[in-house]
Each structure stands twice: as C-alpha cells, then as structure tokens.
XYZ file of C-alpha atoms in Angstrom:
154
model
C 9.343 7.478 0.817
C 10.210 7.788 4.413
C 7.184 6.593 5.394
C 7.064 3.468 3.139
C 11.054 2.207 4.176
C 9.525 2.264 7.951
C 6.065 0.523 6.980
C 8.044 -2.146 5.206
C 10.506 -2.486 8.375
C 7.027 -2.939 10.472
C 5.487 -5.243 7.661
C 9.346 -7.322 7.525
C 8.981 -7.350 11.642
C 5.736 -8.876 11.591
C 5.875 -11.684 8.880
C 9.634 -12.708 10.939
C 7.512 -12.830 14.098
C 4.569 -15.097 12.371
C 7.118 -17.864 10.668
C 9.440 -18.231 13.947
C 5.752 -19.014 15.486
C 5.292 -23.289 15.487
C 3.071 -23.919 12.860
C 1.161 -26.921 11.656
C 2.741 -28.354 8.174
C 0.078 -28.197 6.182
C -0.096 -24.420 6.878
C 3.081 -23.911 5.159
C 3.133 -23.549 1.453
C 4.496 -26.215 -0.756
C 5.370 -26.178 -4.515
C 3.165 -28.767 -4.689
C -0.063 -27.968 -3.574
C -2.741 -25.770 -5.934
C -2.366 -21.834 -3.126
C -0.117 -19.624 -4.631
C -1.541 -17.004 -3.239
C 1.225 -16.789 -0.613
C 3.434 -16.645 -3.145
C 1.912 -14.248 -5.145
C 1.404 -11.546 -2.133
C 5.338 -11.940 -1.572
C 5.931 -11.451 -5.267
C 4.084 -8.460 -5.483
C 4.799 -6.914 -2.705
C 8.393 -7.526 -3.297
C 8.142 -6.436 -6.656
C 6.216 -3.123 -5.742
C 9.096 -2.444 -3.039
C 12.084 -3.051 -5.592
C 9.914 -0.378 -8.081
C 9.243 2.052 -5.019
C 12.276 1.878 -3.249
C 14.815 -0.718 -4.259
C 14.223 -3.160 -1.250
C 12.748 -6.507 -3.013
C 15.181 -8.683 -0.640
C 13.037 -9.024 2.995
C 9.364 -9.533 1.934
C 10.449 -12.847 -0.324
C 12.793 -13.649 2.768
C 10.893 -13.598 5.074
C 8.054 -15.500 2.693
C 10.759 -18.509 2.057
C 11.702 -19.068 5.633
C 8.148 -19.738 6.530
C 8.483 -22.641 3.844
C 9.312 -26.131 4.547
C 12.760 -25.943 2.047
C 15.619 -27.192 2.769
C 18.149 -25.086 2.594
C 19.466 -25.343 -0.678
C 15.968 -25.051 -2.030
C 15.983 -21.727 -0.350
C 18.799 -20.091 -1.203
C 18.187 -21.367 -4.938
C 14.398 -19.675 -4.547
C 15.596 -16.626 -2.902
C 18.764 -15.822 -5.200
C 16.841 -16.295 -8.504
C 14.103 -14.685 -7.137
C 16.285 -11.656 -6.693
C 18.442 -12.673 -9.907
C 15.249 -11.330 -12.165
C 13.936 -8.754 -9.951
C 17.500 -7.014 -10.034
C 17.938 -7.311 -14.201
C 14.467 -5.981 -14.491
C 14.927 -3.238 -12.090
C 18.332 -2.714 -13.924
C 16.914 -2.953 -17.779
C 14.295 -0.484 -16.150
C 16.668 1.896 -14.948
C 19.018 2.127 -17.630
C 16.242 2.727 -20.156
C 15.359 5.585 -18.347
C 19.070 6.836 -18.361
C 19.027 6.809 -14.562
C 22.794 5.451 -14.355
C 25.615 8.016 -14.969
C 29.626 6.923 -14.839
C 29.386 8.212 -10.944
C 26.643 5.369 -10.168
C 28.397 2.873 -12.448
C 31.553 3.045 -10.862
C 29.772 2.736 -7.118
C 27.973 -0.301 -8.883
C 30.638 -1.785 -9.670
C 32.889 -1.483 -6.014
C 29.870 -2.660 -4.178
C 29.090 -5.525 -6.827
C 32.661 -6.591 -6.356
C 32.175 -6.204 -2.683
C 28.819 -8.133 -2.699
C 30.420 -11.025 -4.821
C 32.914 -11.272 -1.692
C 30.069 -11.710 0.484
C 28.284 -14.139 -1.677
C 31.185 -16.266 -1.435
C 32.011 -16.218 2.409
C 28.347 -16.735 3.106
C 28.125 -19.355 1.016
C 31.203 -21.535 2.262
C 30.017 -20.686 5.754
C 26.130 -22.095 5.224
C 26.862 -24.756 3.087
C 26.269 -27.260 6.179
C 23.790 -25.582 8.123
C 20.770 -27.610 8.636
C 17.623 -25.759 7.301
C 16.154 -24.971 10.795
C 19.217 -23.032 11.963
C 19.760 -21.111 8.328
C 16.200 -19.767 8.801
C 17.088 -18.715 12.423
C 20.474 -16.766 11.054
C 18.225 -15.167 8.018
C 15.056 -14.443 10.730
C 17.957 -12.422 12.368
C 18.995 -10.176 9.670
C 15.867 -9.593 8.618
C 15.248 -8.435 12.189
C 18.291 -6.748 12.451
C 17.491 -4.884 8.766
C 13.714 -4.213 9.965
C 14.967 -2.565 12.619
C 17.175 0.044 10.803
C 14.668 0.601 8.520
C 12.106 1.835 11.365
C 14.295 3.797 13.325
C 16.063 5.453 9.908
C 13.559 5.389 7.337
C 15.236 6.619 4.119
C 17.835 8.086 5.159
C-alpha cells in the first residue's frame, strides 16, 4: 500500500504540473463535446484509489482544474463527484462490518470537523475568479502530493 499512496503522490504531481501548463482551449475537455475519455480515466482511477486506499479526492481534482469551469461548476463537479464515491465507499464498508463504535465515533468528530471546513472554505471562495481557485486547489494538491511521497502510508 505504501507503494501505491507514493505512486499516486507522483501521478497527483504530474497531472498538477500538465494543467498549470498554457494550453490551447480546445485541448481542454468540455461537457459538450463527444471525449469522455478524460473523464473516464479520472473516474476510474479515482474510483480504484477510493477502493485501494481511500484517496478518490486528487485524481478528479486535479482532472477538473484542467477544465474550462467556472468555479461554481467546479466545486459542484468535484463535491458530487466525491458525494457518491464516499456513500458507495461507505454502503461498501458497512456491509462488510468494517465500522465498529471506535471508528464511528472518530467519523463522526472529523465529519463535524470537516463540515466546519466546508463552511469557511466556502464563504472564503465564494468570489474567487476561476483562474485563481484553480491556483489555490493546484496548491493543495501539491502540498498533499508531496506528503504522500515523502510518507507513503503512514
């Protein structure tokens, strides 16, 4: 697992570096157009990540900030995005009786927590322009890339 946290650092690293890079519009994905497949590479590998090792966040990040969005389209793409893969990954784990009153209760401080952070982030990017959210989220994602190659899993 070790391995695969620092791979996925290196793989969030590199698609940060490639949509900070000036690119021609047409490049880009849109909604609108008939290629998915950048979509669908995000979504899997995302999805395979949040199965693996409960990181579905920076590949679909890092995928939407290379979009043309404005920045409500983004965070509406990005939280729903994460909305399903976190029930699923939920409905997953508590079929397979993975959550015990311990883990609940640590759920439930950091949910309360995260909630908190939803909210201050929220009032503080509500007038960002687009160009200068994706610079803050490029950032993290950098920031969380890091960590994840210099400490792995643990």
């Amino acid at each position: 697992m070790d391995l695969l946290v620092r791979l996925t650092g290196l793989g969030v690293l590199l698609m940060v570096a490639s949509s900070l890079r000036p690119q021609k519009k047409d490049i880009r994905h849109h909604p609108a157009t008939n290629s998915h497949l950048p979509s669908f590479v995000a979504g899997v590998i995302s999805g395979f990540l949040a199965g693996a090792v409960s990181i579905a966040g920076p590949p679909i990040a890092a995928y939407a900030i290379r979009q043309n969005w404005k920045t409500n389209q983004y965070k509406a793409f990005v939280t729903q995005f994460l909305l399903v893969v976190a029930t699923a990954k939920a409905i997953f784990l508590g079929f397979r009786d993975h959550i015990d009153t311990e883990l609940g209760i640590e759920i439930g401080v950091a949910s309360i927590l995260s909630v908190v952070g939803v909210a201050i982030g929220e009032r503080l990017s509500r007038n960002l322009q687009a160009e200068k959210l994706k610079h803050i989220v490029a950032a993290a994602l950098i920031t969380v890339a890091f960590l994840m190659l210099i400490g792995g899993s643990k």
